[in-house]
Coordinates of C-alpha atoms and ligand atoms in Angstrom, one line a residue:
M27 CA 23.6 -21.5 96.8
E28 CA 25.8 -22.6 99.3
D29 CA 28.3 -20.4 101.0
H30 CA 31.5 -21.6 100.5
P31 CA 33.8 -19.5 103.2
D32 CA 37.0 -21.6 101.9
T33 CA 36.8 -20.1 98.5
D34 CA 38.3 -16.8 97.2
I35 CA 36.2 -15.9 94.9
D36 CA 34.9 -12.1 94.5
V37 CA 32.0 -11.1 93.3
T38 CA 32.9 -8.7 90.8
A39 CA 29.5 -8.0 89.4
D40 CA 25.7 -8.0 91.3
V41 CA 23.2 -8.1 89.0
A42 CA 21.3 -5.6 87.9
V43 CA 17.2 -6.3 88.1
E44 CA 16.0 -3.6 86.4
V45 CA 16.1 -5.2 82.6
A46 CA 15.4 -3.2 79.1
P47 CA 11.9 -2.1 77.9
A48 CA 10.4 -4.8 76.3
T49 CA 10.1 -3.5 72.8
E50 CA 14.0 -3.6 73.0
N51 CA 15.6 -7.1 72.8
G52 CA 18.2 -6.9 75.8
F53 CA 21.0 -8.7 73.4
A54 CA 21.6 -6.4 71.0
T55 CA 23.3 -4.0 73.9
L56 CA 25.7 -7.3 74.3
G57 CA 27.6 -6.6 71.0
L58 CA 27.0 -10.0 69.5
R59 CA 26.7 -10.2 66.0
D60 CA 23.6 -10.0 63.7
E61 CA 23.2 -13.8 62.6
L62 CA 23.4 -14.6 66.5
L63 CA 20.4 -12.0 67.4
E64 CA 17.9 -13.3 64.3
A65 CA 18.5 -17.0 66.0
L66 CA 17.7 -15.3 69.1
E67 CA 14.8 -13.5 68.0
G68 CA 13.6 -16.5 66.1
L69 CA 13.8 -18.8 69.3
G70 CA 11.8 -16.2 71.0
Y71 CA 14.4 -14.7 73.8
E72 CA 13.2 -11.5 74.7
E73 CA 16.5 -10.7 77.3
P74 CA 19.4 -12.1 78.4
T75 CA 19.6 -13.9 81.7
P76 CA 22.1 -12.6 84.3
I77 CA 24.7 -14.6 83.6
Q78 CA 24.5 -13.9 80.0
R79 CA 24.4 -10.1 80.6
E80 CA 27.3 -10.2 82.7
T81 CA 29.6 -12.8 80.7
I82 CA 28.9 -12.5 77.0
P83 CA 30.4 -8.6 76.7
H84 CA 33.8 -10.7 78.1
L85 CA 33.8 -13.1 76.2
L86 CA 33.6 -11.6 73.4
E87 CA 36.6 -9.6 74.1
G88 CA 38.4 -12.6 74.5
K89 CA 39.1 -12.6 78.4
D90 CA 39.2 -15.6 80.2
L91 CA 36.5 -16.3 82.8
V92 CA 34.8 -18.0 86.0
G93 CA 31.5 -18.3 86.1
Q94 CA 29.6 -19.2 89.1
A95 CA 25.8 -20.7 87.5
A96 CA 24.0 -23.9 87.7
T97 CA 21.7 -25.2 85.2
G98 CA 18.8 -23.3 84.3
T99 CA 20.6 -20.3 84.2
G100 CA 21.1 -19.8 80.7
K101 CA 24.9 -20.3 81.0
T102 CA 25.0 -22.9 78.2
A103 CA 24.1 -19.4 75.7
A104 CA 26.6 -17.6 77.8
F105 CA 29.4 -19.3 76.4
A106 CA 27.9 -21.2 73.1
L107 CA 27.2 -17.0 71.8
P108 CA 30.5 -15.9 72.2
A109 CA 32.2 -19.2 71.0
L110 CA 30.1 -18.9 67.7
A111 CA 31.1 -15.7 67.1
L112 CA 34.6 -16.6 66.3
I113 CA 33.5 -18.2 63.4
K114 CA 35.0 -16.7 59.7
G115 CA 33.4 -19.2 56.8
A116 CA 33.6 -22.6 56.6
P117 CA 35.5 -24.8 59.1
K118 CA 39.0 -25.2 58.3
S119 CA 41.6 -27.4 59.8
G120 CA 41.0 -27.7 63.3
P121 CA 38.3 -26.8 65.8
L122 CA 38.2 -22.7 67.1
A123 CA 36.3 -24.3 70.0
L124 CA 36.7 -26.9 72.6
I125 CA 33.7 -27.2 75.1
L126 CA 34.2 -30.3 78.0
T127 CA 31.0 -31.3 79.4
P128 CA 30.9 -34.4 82.6
T129 CA 28.1 -36.5 80.5
R130 CA 27.1 -37.6 77.3
E131 CA 23.6 -36.3 77.9
L132 CA 24.8 -32.3 78.5
A133 CA 27.0 -32.8 75.4
M134 CA 23.9 -33.5 73.2
Q135 CA 22.3 -30.8 74.5
V136 CA 25.2 -28.1 74.6
S137 CA 25.6 -29.2 70.6
E138 CA 22.3 -28.5 70.4
A139 CA 21.9 -25.5 71.5
F140 CA 25.5 -24.7 69.1
F141 CA 23.0 -26.0 66.5
R142 CA 20.7 -23.7 67.4
Y143 CA 21.8 -20.3 67.7
G144 CA 24.4 -21.0 65.1
K145 CA 22.3 -21.5 62.3
D146 CA 22.4 -19.1 60.1
L147 CA 26.6 -19.2 60.9
G148 CA 26.9 -22.2 59.3
A149 CA 27.8 -23.6 62.2
K150 CA 29.5 -27.0 62.8
C151 CA 29.4 -28.9 66.0
V152 CA 30.0 -32.2 66.9
P153 CA 29.7 -33.9 70.2
V154 CA 32.5 -36.4 71.3
Y155 CA 31.9 -39.1 73.9
G156 CA 32.6 -42.5 75.5
G157 CA 29.9 -45.7 74.9
T158 CA 29.5 -45.3 71.7
P159 CA 31.3 -46.3 68.5
I160 CA 34.6 -43.2 67.8
F161 CA 33.8 -44.4 63.8
R162 CA 31.5 -41.7 63.0
Q163 CA 32.7 -39.1 65.4
L164 CA 36.2 -39.7 63.4
Q165 CA 34.3 -39.2 60.2
Q166 CA 32.3 -36.1 61.7
L167 CA 35.9 -34.7 62.5
D168 CA 37.7 -35.6 59.9
R169 CA 34.8 -33.6 57.5
G170 CA 35.5 -30.4 59.5
V171 CA 34.0 -28.5 62.5
H172 CA 33.9 -25.4 64.3
I173 CA 33.3 -26.7 67.7
V174 CA 33.4 -29.5 69.5
V175 CA 32.0 -30.6 73.2
G176 CA 32.8 -33.9 74.5
T177 CA 33.3 -35.6 77.3
P178 CA 36.9 -35.8 78.9
G179 CA 37.6 -39.2 78.5
R180 CA 36.5 -39.3 74.9
V181 CA 37.9 -35.7 74.1
L182 CA 41.3 -37.5 75.5
D183 CA 41.2 -40.4 72.9
H184 CA 40.9 -38.1 69.8
I185 CA 43.5 -36.0 70.6
G186 CA 46.0 -39.3 71.1
R187 CA 44.4 -40.4 67.4
G188 CA 45.3 -37.2 66.4
S189 CA 41.6 -37.0 65.1
L190 CA 41.3 -33.7 66.8
P191 CA 44.0 -31.0 66.0
L192 CA 43.8 -28.9 69.1
D193 CA 46.5 -25.5 67.3
S194 CA 43.3 -23.6 65.5
I195 CA 41.9 -23.5 69.3
K196 CA 41.0 -19.9 70.3
M197 CA 38.0 -20.6 73.1
V198 CA 38.1 -24.0 75.1
V199 CA 35.3 -24.3 77.9
L200 CA 34.8 -26.4 80.8
D201 CA 31.3 -26.7 81.7
E202 CA 29.8 -27.9 84.7
A203 CA 34.0 -27.7 86.0
D204 CA 33.0 -29.2 89.6
E205 CA 30.1 -32.0 88.0
M206 CA 33.4 -32.9 86.3
L207 CA 35.7 -32.7 89.3
D208 CA 33.7 -35.0 91.1
M209 CA 33.2 -37.7 88.5
G210 CA 37.0 -38.1 88.5
F211 CA 38.1 -36.3 85.7
A212 CA 40.8 -34.0 87.1
D213 CA 43.4 -35.6 85.3
D214 CA 42.0 -36.0 81.8
I215 CA 41.2 -32.2 82.3
E216 CA 44.3 -31.3 83.3
S217 CA 46.1 -33.4 80.1
I218 CA 43.7 -31.7 78.1
L219 CA 44.1 -27.9 78.6
E220 CA 47.7 -29.0 79.0
S221 CA 47.9 -30.0 75.0
I222 CA 46.4 -26.5 73.5
P223 CA 49.8 -24.9 71.9
A224 CA 48.0 -21.8 70.8
E225 CA 46.9 -18.9 72.4
H226 CA 43.5 -19.2 73.7
Q227 CA 40.7 -18.2 76.0
T228 CA 39.7 -20.7 79.0
V229 CA 36.7 -20.2 80.2
M230 CA 34.8 -22.3 83.7
F231 CA 31.5 -22.6 84.5
S232 CA 30.3 -24.3 87.8
A233 CA 27.4 -24.5 90.0
T234 CA 30.1 -24.6 93.0
M235 CA 33.6 -22.8 93.5
P236 CA 35.5 -25.7 95.7
P237 CA 38.8 -25.2 96.3
R238 CA 39.8 -27.4 93.9
I239 CA 37.8 -25.5 90.8
N240 CA 40.0 -22.2 92.0
A241 CA 43.8 -24.4 91.4
I242 CA 42.6 -25.2 87.9
A243 CA 41.7 -21.3 87.6
K244 CA 45.3 -20.5 88.8
R245 CA 46.8 -22.6 86.8
H246 CA 45.3 -22.4 83.8
L247 CA 43.7 -19.3 83.3
H248 CA 45.2 -15.5 82.7
D249 CA 43.7 -13.0 85.2
P250 CA 40.1 -14.3 84.4
V251 CA 37.0 -11.8 85.2
R252 CA 35.0 -13.4 88.0
I253 CA 31.2 -13.2 87.5
N254 CA 29.0 -15.0 90.3
V255 CA 25.3 -13.9 89.9
V256 CA 23.5 -15.8 92.2
R257 CA 23.9 -13.2 95.2
G258 CA 21.6 -10.4 94.1
D259 CA 18.9 -8.5 95.6
T260 CA 16.5 -11.1 96.6
K261 CA 14.2 -9.8 99.0
A262 CA 10.7 -11.7 99.1
S263 CA 8.1 -10.4 99.7
K264 CA 6.0 -10.5 103.1
G265 CA 2.8 -11.6 101.7
K266 CA 0.9 -14.8 102.7
V267 CA 2.2 -16.9 99.5
R268 CA 2.3 -21.0 99.7
Q269 CA 5.5 -21.8 97.9
I270 CA 5.5 -25.4 95.9
A271 CA 7.5 -27.1 93.7
Y272 CA 6.9 -30.5 91.8
I273 CA 10.1 -32.2 90.0
V274 CA 8.8 -33.4 86.8
P275 CA 11.2 -34.0 83.9
R276 CA 10.5 -32.0 81.0
A277 CA 8.0 -34.3 78.5
H278 CA 5.3 -34.3 81.2
K279 CA 5.6 -30.3 82.5
P280 CA 2.3 -29.8 80.1
A281 CA 0.1 -32.6 81.3
A282 CA 1.8 -32.1 85.2
L283 CA 0.7 -28.3 84.6
G284 CA -2.7 -29.4 83.8
R285 CA -3.2 -31.8 86.8
V286 CA -2.1 -29.6 89.2
L287 CA -4.2 -26.9 87.8
D288 CA -7.0 -29.0 87.6
I289 CA -6.5 -29.5 91.7
E290 CA -5.6 -26.3 92.9
S291 CA -8.5 -24.7 90.6
P292 CA -7.4 -20.9 90.5
G293 CA -9.7 -17.4 90.4
G294 CA -6.8 -16.6 88.0
A295 CA -3.2 -17.5 86.9
L296 CA -0.2 -16.3 85.4
V297 CA 2.0 -19.0 83.8
F298 CA 5.5 -17.7 83.0
C299 CA 7.5 -19.3 80.1
R300 CA 11.1 -18.6 79.4
T301 CA 10.5 -17.5 75.3
R302 CA 7.5 -16.3 73.3
T303 CA 7.6 -19.9 71.6
E304 CA 7.0 -21.5 74.6
V305 CA 4.3 -18.8 75.6
D306 CA 2.6 -19.4 72.6
Q307 CA 2.6 -23.4 72.6
L308 CA 1.8 -23.9 76.3
T309 CA -1.2 -20.8 75.2
E310 CA -2.5 -24.1 72.9
T311 CA -2.0 -26.8 75.1
M312 CA -3.8 -25.1 77.2
N313 CA -6.7 -24.1 75.8
I314 CA -6.5 -27.8 74.1
R315 CA -7.0 -29.6 78.0
G316 CA -10.1 -26.8 78.1
Y317 CA -8.4 -24.1 79.9
R318 CA -9.0 -20.5 78.8
A319 CA -5.5 -19.8 78.3
E320 CA -4.4 -16.3 77.1
A321 CA -0.9 -15.5 75.9
L322 CA 1.3 -12.3 76.5
H323 CA 4.5 -11.8 75.6
G324 CA 7.0 -8.9 74.4
G325 CA 6.3 -9.5 70.5
M326 CA 2.4 -7.8 71.2
D327 CA 2.0 -4.6 70.4
Q328 CA -0.3 -2.4 73.7
G329 CA -3.6 -2.7 72.4
Q330 CA -3.2 -6.5 71.9
R331 CA -1.7 -6.4 75.6
D332 CA -4.5 -4.5 76.7
R333 CA -7.2 -6.5 75.4
V334 CA -5.7 -10.1 76.9
M335 CA -5.3 -8.3 80.7
N336 CA -9.3 -7.0 80.2
R337 CA -10.2 -10.6 79.4
L338 CA -8.1 -11.6 82.6
R339 CA -9.9 -8.9 85.0
D340 CA -13.1 -9.3 83.7
G341 CA -12.8 -13.4 84.2
T342 CA -13.0 -14.1 80.4
A343 CA -9.8 -15.8 80.8
E344 CA -8.4 -17.6 83.7
L345 CA -4.9 -18.2 82.5
L346 CA -2.5 -15.5 81.2
V347 CA 1.3 -17.3 80.1
A348 CA 3.7 -14.9 79.7
T349 CA 7.5 -14.0 79.6
D350 CA 9.0 -12.1 82.2
V351 CA 9.1 -9.0 80.1
A352 CA 5.8 -8.8 78.9
A353 CA 3.9 -9.9 82.4
R354 CA 6.3 -6.9 84.4
G355 CA 4.5 -4.8 86.6
L356 CA 1.2 -6.2 85.7
D357 CA -1.1 -6.2 89.0
V358 CA -4.4 -8.0 88.6
D359 CA -6.7 -8.6 91.6
T360 CA -7.9 -11.9 90.6
L361 CA -4.7 -13.7 90.6
T362 CA -4.8 -16.1 93.3
H363 CA -1.5 -18.5 91.5
V364 CA 1.5 -17.7 89.6
V365 CA 3.4 -20.7 87.9
N366 CA 6.9 -21.0 86.4
Y367 CA 6.6 -23.2 83.8
D368 CA 10.3 -23.4 84.3
V369 CA 12.4 -22.6 87.3
P370 CA 13.7 -18.9 86.7
S371 CA 16.9 -18.1 85.6
A372 CA 17.7 -16.3 88.7
P373 CA 16.2 -16.1 92.1
E374 CA 15.6 -11.7 92.3
S375 CA 13.2 -13.0 88.8
Y376 CA 11.2 -15.7 90.9
V377 CA 10.9 -13.1 93.4
H378 CA 9.6 -10.5 90.8
R379 CA 7.6 -13.5 89.7
I380 CA 5.4 -14.4 92.5
G381 CA 5.2 -10.9 94.1
R382 CA 2.2 -10.9 91.8
V383 CA 0.2 -12.9 94.3
G384 CA 0.0 -12.0 97.9
R385 CA -0.5 -8.7 97.3
A386 CA -2.4 -6.6 99.8
G387 CA -1.7 -9.4 102.3
R388 CA -4.2 -11.7 100.0
E389 CA -3.1 -15.4 100.1
G390 CA -2.1 -16.4 96.9
V391 CA 0.5 -19.5 95.3
A392 CA 3.5 -20.4 94.0
I393 CA 3.8 -23.1 92.0
T394 CA 7.0 -24.7 90.4
L395 CA 8.0 -27.1 87.4
A396 CA 11.5 -27.8 88.0
E397 CA 13.2 -30.5 85.9
P398 CA 15.3 -33.0 87.7
R399 CA 18.5 -31.2 87.1
E400 CA 17.5 -27.6 87.9
Q401 CA 16.4 -28.4 91.9
R402 CA 19.9 -27.1 92.8
L403 CA 18.1 -23.6 91.5
L404 CA 15.3 -24.3 93.5
K405 CA 18.0 -24.7 96.5
N406 CA 19.7 -21.2 95.7
I407 CA 15.9 -19.3 95.9
E408 CA 15.6 -20.8 98.9
H409 CA 18.8 -19.6 100.7
L410 CA 18.6 -16.3 98.9
T411 CA 14.4 -15.6 99.9
K412 CA 15.3 -17.8 103.5
Q413 CA 11.9 -18.9 102.7
V414 CA 11.0 -22.9 102.2
I415 CA 9.5 -24.1 98.5
A416 CA 7.8 -27.5 99.1
I417 CA 8.6 -30.0 97.1
E418 CA 5.5 -32.2 96.6
K419 CA 4.3 -35.1 94.6
V420 CA 2.4 -34.5 91.6
P421 CA -1.2 -35.4 91.8
S422 CA -1.8 -38.6 90.7
I423 CA -4.8 -39.6 89.1
A424 CA -6.5 -40.7 92.4
D425 CA -5.9 -37.5 93.9
L426 CA -7.7 -35.3 90.6
R427 CA -10.5 -37.8 90.9
A428 CA -10.8 -36.9 95.0
A429 CA -10.1 -33.1 94.2
Q430 CA -12.9 -33.1 91.6
L431 CA -15.5 -34.7 93.4
E432 CA -14.8 -32.1 96.4
Q433 CA -15.5 -29.4 93.9
T434 CA -18.7 -30.7 92.9
V435 CA -19.6 -31.1 96.0
A436 CA -18.8 -27.6 97.1
A437 CA -20.9 -26.7 94.0
I438 CA -23.8 -28.5 94.7
R439 CA -23.4 -27.6 98.5
E440 CA -23.9 -23.8 97.0
S441 CA -26.8 -24.5 95.2
L442 CA -28.4 -26.1 98.0
A443 CA -27.8 -22.6 99.7
A444 CA -29.6 -20.9 97.2
D445 CA -33.4 -20.9 97.5
D446 CA -34.3 -21.1 94.0
L447 CA -34.8 -24.3 93.6
D448 CA -38.5 -24.7 92.9
D449 CA -38.6 -23.9 89.2
F450 CA -36.7 -27.2 88.8
H451 CA -40.0 -29.2 90.9
P452 CA -41.3 -30.5 87.9
V453 CA -37.9 -32.5 87.0
L454 CA -38.3 -34.2 89.7
H455 CA -41.9 -34.7 89.8
A456 CA -41.8 -35.9 86.2
L457 CA -39.5 -38.9 87.6
R458 CA -40.8 -40.2 90.6
A459 CA -42.4 -42.8 89.0
E460 CA -39.0 -44.2 87.7
A461 CA -36.3 -43.6 90.2
D462 CA -36.1 -42.9 93.9
P463 CA -35.0 -39.1 94.7
R464 CA -31.5 -40.9 96.0
S465 CA -31.0 -42.2 92.2
V466 CA -32.3 -39.4 90.7
A467 CA -29.6 -37.0 92.4
L468 CA -26.9 -39.4 91.9
A469 CA -27.8 -39.0 87.7
A470 CA -28.2 -35.3 88.4
I471 CA -25.0 -35.2 90.0
R472 CA -22.8 -37.0 87.5
L473 CA -24.2 -34.0 84.6
Y474 CA -22.9 -31.5 86.7
H475 CA -19.8 -33.5 87.3
E476 CA -19.4 -33.7 83.6
A477 CA -20.8 -31.0 82.4
A478 CA -18.0 -29.2 84.5
G479 CA -15.0 -30.5 82.4
N480 CA -14.4 -33.4 84.9
T481 CA -12.5 -36.0 82.7
V482 CA -9.7 -37.7 83.6
D483 CA -6.2 -38.2 81.7
E484 CA -5.4 -41.9 81.9
H485 CA -1.2 -41.3 82.5
E486 CA 0.0 -41.2 85.3
I487 CA 2.9 -38.8 85.7
P488 CA 6.3 -40.3 86.8
D489 CA 7.3 -39.0 89.9
V490 CA 10.7 -38.2 90.3
Q491 CA 12.4 -38.6 93.6
A492 CA 13.8 -35.2 95.5
R493 CA 17.5 -35.5 95.3
P494 CA 19.4 -35.6 98.4
E495 CA 21.3 -32.0 99.1
R496 CA 24.4 -32.0 97.5
K497 CA 26.8 -30.6 99.3
F498 CA 30.7 -30.6 98.6
E499 CA 33.3 -32.2 100.2
P500 CA 36.4 -32.2 99.4
R501 CA 37.9 -35.3 97.6
E502 CA 39.2 -37.3 100.2
Q503 CA 35.6 -37.2 102.1
S504 CA 34.0 -38.0 98.8
R505 CA 32.9 -41.5 98.3
T506 CA 35.9 -43.8 97.3
R507 CA 35.9 -45.1 93.4
E508 CA 37.3 -48.8 92.7
S509 CA 38.3 -49.3 95.7
G510 CA 35.3 -51.1 98.0
G511 CA 34.9 -47.9 100.3
T512 CA 32.7 -46.2 102.2
P513 CA 29.3 -45.8 100.8
Q514 CA 26.6 -43.3 102.0
A515 CA 23.9 -44.5 104.5
G516 CA 21.3 -46.0 102.1
T517 CA 23.2 -46.9 99.4
A518 CA 22.1 -50.1 97.2
F519 CA 24.4 -52.4 94.7
I520 CA 23.9 -52.9 91.3
Y521 CA 25.9 -55.8 89.3
V522 CA 26.7 -54.4 86.0
G523 CA 27.7 -57.2 83.4
V524 CA 31.1 -55.0 82.2
G525 CA 34.5 -55.4 83.6
R526 CA 38.2 -54.9 82.9
K527 CA 38.2 -57.2 80.2
A528 CA 35.7 -54.9 78.0
G529 CA 38.1 -51.7 78.7
I530 CA 35.6 -50.7 81.4
R531 CA 36.8 -47.8 84.0
P532 CA 35.3 -45.8 86.7
N533 CA 34.3 -42.8 84.8
D534 CA 32.8 -45.2 82.1
L535 CA 29.9 -46.6 84.6
V536 CA 29.4 -42.9 86.4
G537 CA 29.2 -41.6 82.8
A538 CA 26.7 -44.1 81.6
I539 CA 24.8 -44.2 84.8
A540 CA 24.4 -40.2 84.9
N541 CA 23.1 -40.2 81.4
E542 CA 20.6 -42.8 81.7
T543 CA 19.3 -41.8 85.6
G544 CA 19.8 -38.1 86.1
L545 CA 21.8 -39.4 89.2
T546 CA 24.8 -37.1 89.8
G547 CA 28.3 -38.2 89.9
R548 CA 28.5 -37.3 93.3
E549 CA 25.2 -39.8 94.1
I550 CA 27.3 -42.9 92.1
G551 CA 29.4 -44.8 94.1
P552 CA 31.5 -46.5 95.2
I553 CA 32.4 -48.3 92.5
R554 CA 34.1 -51.7 91.8
I555 CA 35.3 -53.3 88.7
T556 CA 36.7 -56.6 88.3
D557 CA 37.6 -58.7 85.5
S558 CA 34.3 -59.5 84.2
Y559 CA 31.8 -57.5 85.6
S560 CA 31.5 -54.1 88.0
V561 CA 29.0 -53.2 90.9
V562 CA 28.2 -49.7 91.9
G563 CA 26.1 -47.8 94.8
V564 CA 24.0 -46.3 93.8
P565 CA 21.1 -44.4 96.2
E566 CA 19.0 -47.2 97.8
G567 CA 15.5 -45.5 96.8
R568 CA 16.3 -45.4 93.8
L569 CA 17.6 -48.8 93.1
D570 CA 14.4 -50.2 91.2
T571 CA 14.4 -46.9 89.1
V572 CA 17.7 -46.9 88.0
I573 CA 17.7 -50.8 86.9
G574 CA 14.7 -50.1 85.0
Q575 CA 16.4 -47.1 83.6
L576 CA 19.3 -48.9 82.6
K577 CA 18.1 -51.9 81.0
N578 CA 19.3 -51.0 77.5
T579 CA 22.7 -49.0 78.4
V580 CA 25.6 -49.7 76.2
I581 CA 29.2 -49.1 78.0
R582 CA 32.3 -48.8 76.0
G583 CA 29.9 -50.0 73.1
K584 CA 28.9 -53.2 75.3
A585 CA 25.3 -54.1 76.2
A586 CA 25.7 -54.2 79.7
Q587 CA 23.4 -56.9 81.7
V588 CA 22.4 -54.7 84.8
R589 CA 20.6 -56.1 88.2
K590 CA 20.2 -55.8 91.5
Y591 CA 24.1 -56.8 93.3
V592 CA 23.3 -59.6 95.2
D593 CA 26.5 -60.5 97.6
N594 CA 27.1 -64.4 96.7
G595 CA 30.5 -65.1 98.9
P596 CA 34.1 -65.7 97.5
S597 CA 32.8 -67.3 94.3
K598 CA 32.1 -63.9 92.9
G599 CA 35.5 -62.5 93.3
Y600 CA 35.1 -60.7 97.0
E601 CA 36.9 -63.2 99.0
G602 CA 34.6 -64.2 101.4
K603 CA 34.0 -60.4 103.1
K604 CA 31.0 -57.9 102.1
P605 CA 32.1 -55.3 99.2
Y606 CA 31.4 -52.2 101.2
E607 CA 31.0 -51.1 104.9
K608 CA 28.2 -49.4 105.6
K609 CA 29.2 -45.6 106.8
T610 CA 27.1 -42.5 108.0
Y611 CA 28.6 -39.3 107.4
G612 CA 28.1 -37.3 109.8
D613 CA 26.8 -34.3 108.0
K614 CA 25.1 -35.9 105.1
K615 CA 20.9 -35.4 105.7
P616 CA 18.5 -36.8 103.5
Y617 CA 16.2 -34.6 101.8
E618 CA 14.5 -32.2 103.7
G619 CA 11.0 -30.0 102.9
K620 CA 9.5 -33.0 101.1
K621 CA 6.0 -32.9 102.7
P622 CA 3.0 -34.9 101.3
Y623 CA 1.1 -33.4 99.0
A624 CA -1.8 -31.7 100.6
K625 CA -5.2 -30.7 98.3
K626 CA -6.5 -26.8 98.6
T627 CA -9.8 -25.5 96.9
Y628 CA -10.2 -21.8 96.4
Ligands
LIG711 P1 20.9 -23.8 80.3 O1 20.9 -23.0 82.2 O2 21.9 -23.4 79.5 O3 20.8 -25.5 80.6 O4 19.7 -22.8 79.7 C1 18.3 -23.2 80.3 C2 17.0 -23.0 79.7 O5 17.1 -21.4 79.4 C3 17.3 -23.5 77.7 O6 16.1 -23.9 77.8 C4 17.4 -22.1 77.4 O7 16.6 -22.4 76.1 C5 17.0 -21.3 78.1 N1 17.4 -19.8 77.9 C6 18.7 -19.8 77.8 N2 19.4 -18.1 77.5 C7 17.5 -17.9 77.8 C8 17.1 -16.3 77.3 N3 17.9 -15.3 77.1 N4 15.8 -16.7 77.3 C9 14.8 -17.2 77.4 N5 15.4 -18.6 77.2 C10 16.6 -18.8 77.4

């Protein structure tokens, strides 16, 4: 997490690293009702994440709260569980809780979380966002809901139409508040907060705490509890651990893990997952891929765990897939690799996990698979551990082939060094009339290579580029919207075939582009909207990918043609001047720490 000396946030809660023993579900102590505890048990959550542990008790008491937490820390459950705790029976006249999110994608994700956690309570949650026809949302709201999750613009639309009554609201949550402000939603948020009449609880979650967030907190929150879980004890061990991360979309994670392990060829690896369910699924997937993988989680009794540990120690198992709780204190000499299948929800947990390798001065490797949205968590970890995590490209099929051939060379070299080859003379002798020794050698190499399980799947894993480091700047310095203002160095422009006549506003464009491409609000812009089309700046290196991703996009209910913007002079409505001047911000740097992929054999 970046430091923000200009904020007046108090750190009122430090992270406790010690957690409840593995046998007892850590959620039980937070005061959550049974239906929610059962749902969490069913999802395989073993213990609350730090942000959950620190915020849930306050939120259940009805306090206002400002929480500093990024995606991946478990912040959604931190507010969703207390919001669900408000439910009493079937929905009545209006919703009990309103959650505001910056993007459609996040609105959907959050409402799915409500559905998962609130199943046993019969929770009704409706996501409302722009870019799609309003009719279905009206119907759903009309049928009665407990929770509404939406983007500010569309929520205001509904309030204006009277389809979203606000008088029964007990809790309002601003999720990713800094991102919403970056996307220009400040006025919408103010209007929404001002329209909510009854006494209610207001909660803000934000990855950064710029002064503008505090200004909203001052105006709209009453004596808020402030929680920041990013500052804990994070002294990383001094061992020689190579720390690398790959940025991989969720759907490609199993393949990426397989590819990386195929290349790294670990002596023994411990793979961490967030939930028991994930542990079981990933163990199965890795076994199908030909790894001898074993699961280890808090749902297993001591005897089962001991057996698994022994199989890892004696080499019968090469991968152990585990939750944090189950792997606590685990000390196995043969481990060479620790893999974070997800970025851990707190830096402490990262430090704790990678401490399983590099013990007693040995070398080790810590690999983290991060989703594009989770890069901020990686930065937090780097910042707090003061160690670099190198972001590397996911190995390509060609890289994998090369590594496999290298492993075969190493195996044959070893076999040559052994002096017990004489037994095989008869084989060579029998073949001498049919083939020269070179061909025989090649055939034998192929047999070995294939028998060693060196198959190659044929799909490349998409390379998601690392995002430029996101640094908070005051509004005036961030890119101007709809002004033809000052783009960052390395900005390219796309033409979007909808404009003012279709009712397009800058937020519609930012929202749609952020949703489809994973770019942040900050990376999008400047924006110029004419009557019939719009021109939007995007990072130059992403131009082609972004155009591809926006191919079938619908903005405000209109299918929009998207292509590279070519400045054709006055006839295109720019009065002969170049739309944007290039200007470099002194403190903006491209993402650092990206190293080319390097192979290593163990
Ligand atoms: P979030 O930060 O809310 O985006 O959550 C990140 C991920 O962590 C989601 O996939 C959640 O399902 C998962 N998650 C949240 N809380 C827990 C927990 N206590 N234990 C395991 N996984 C969790």
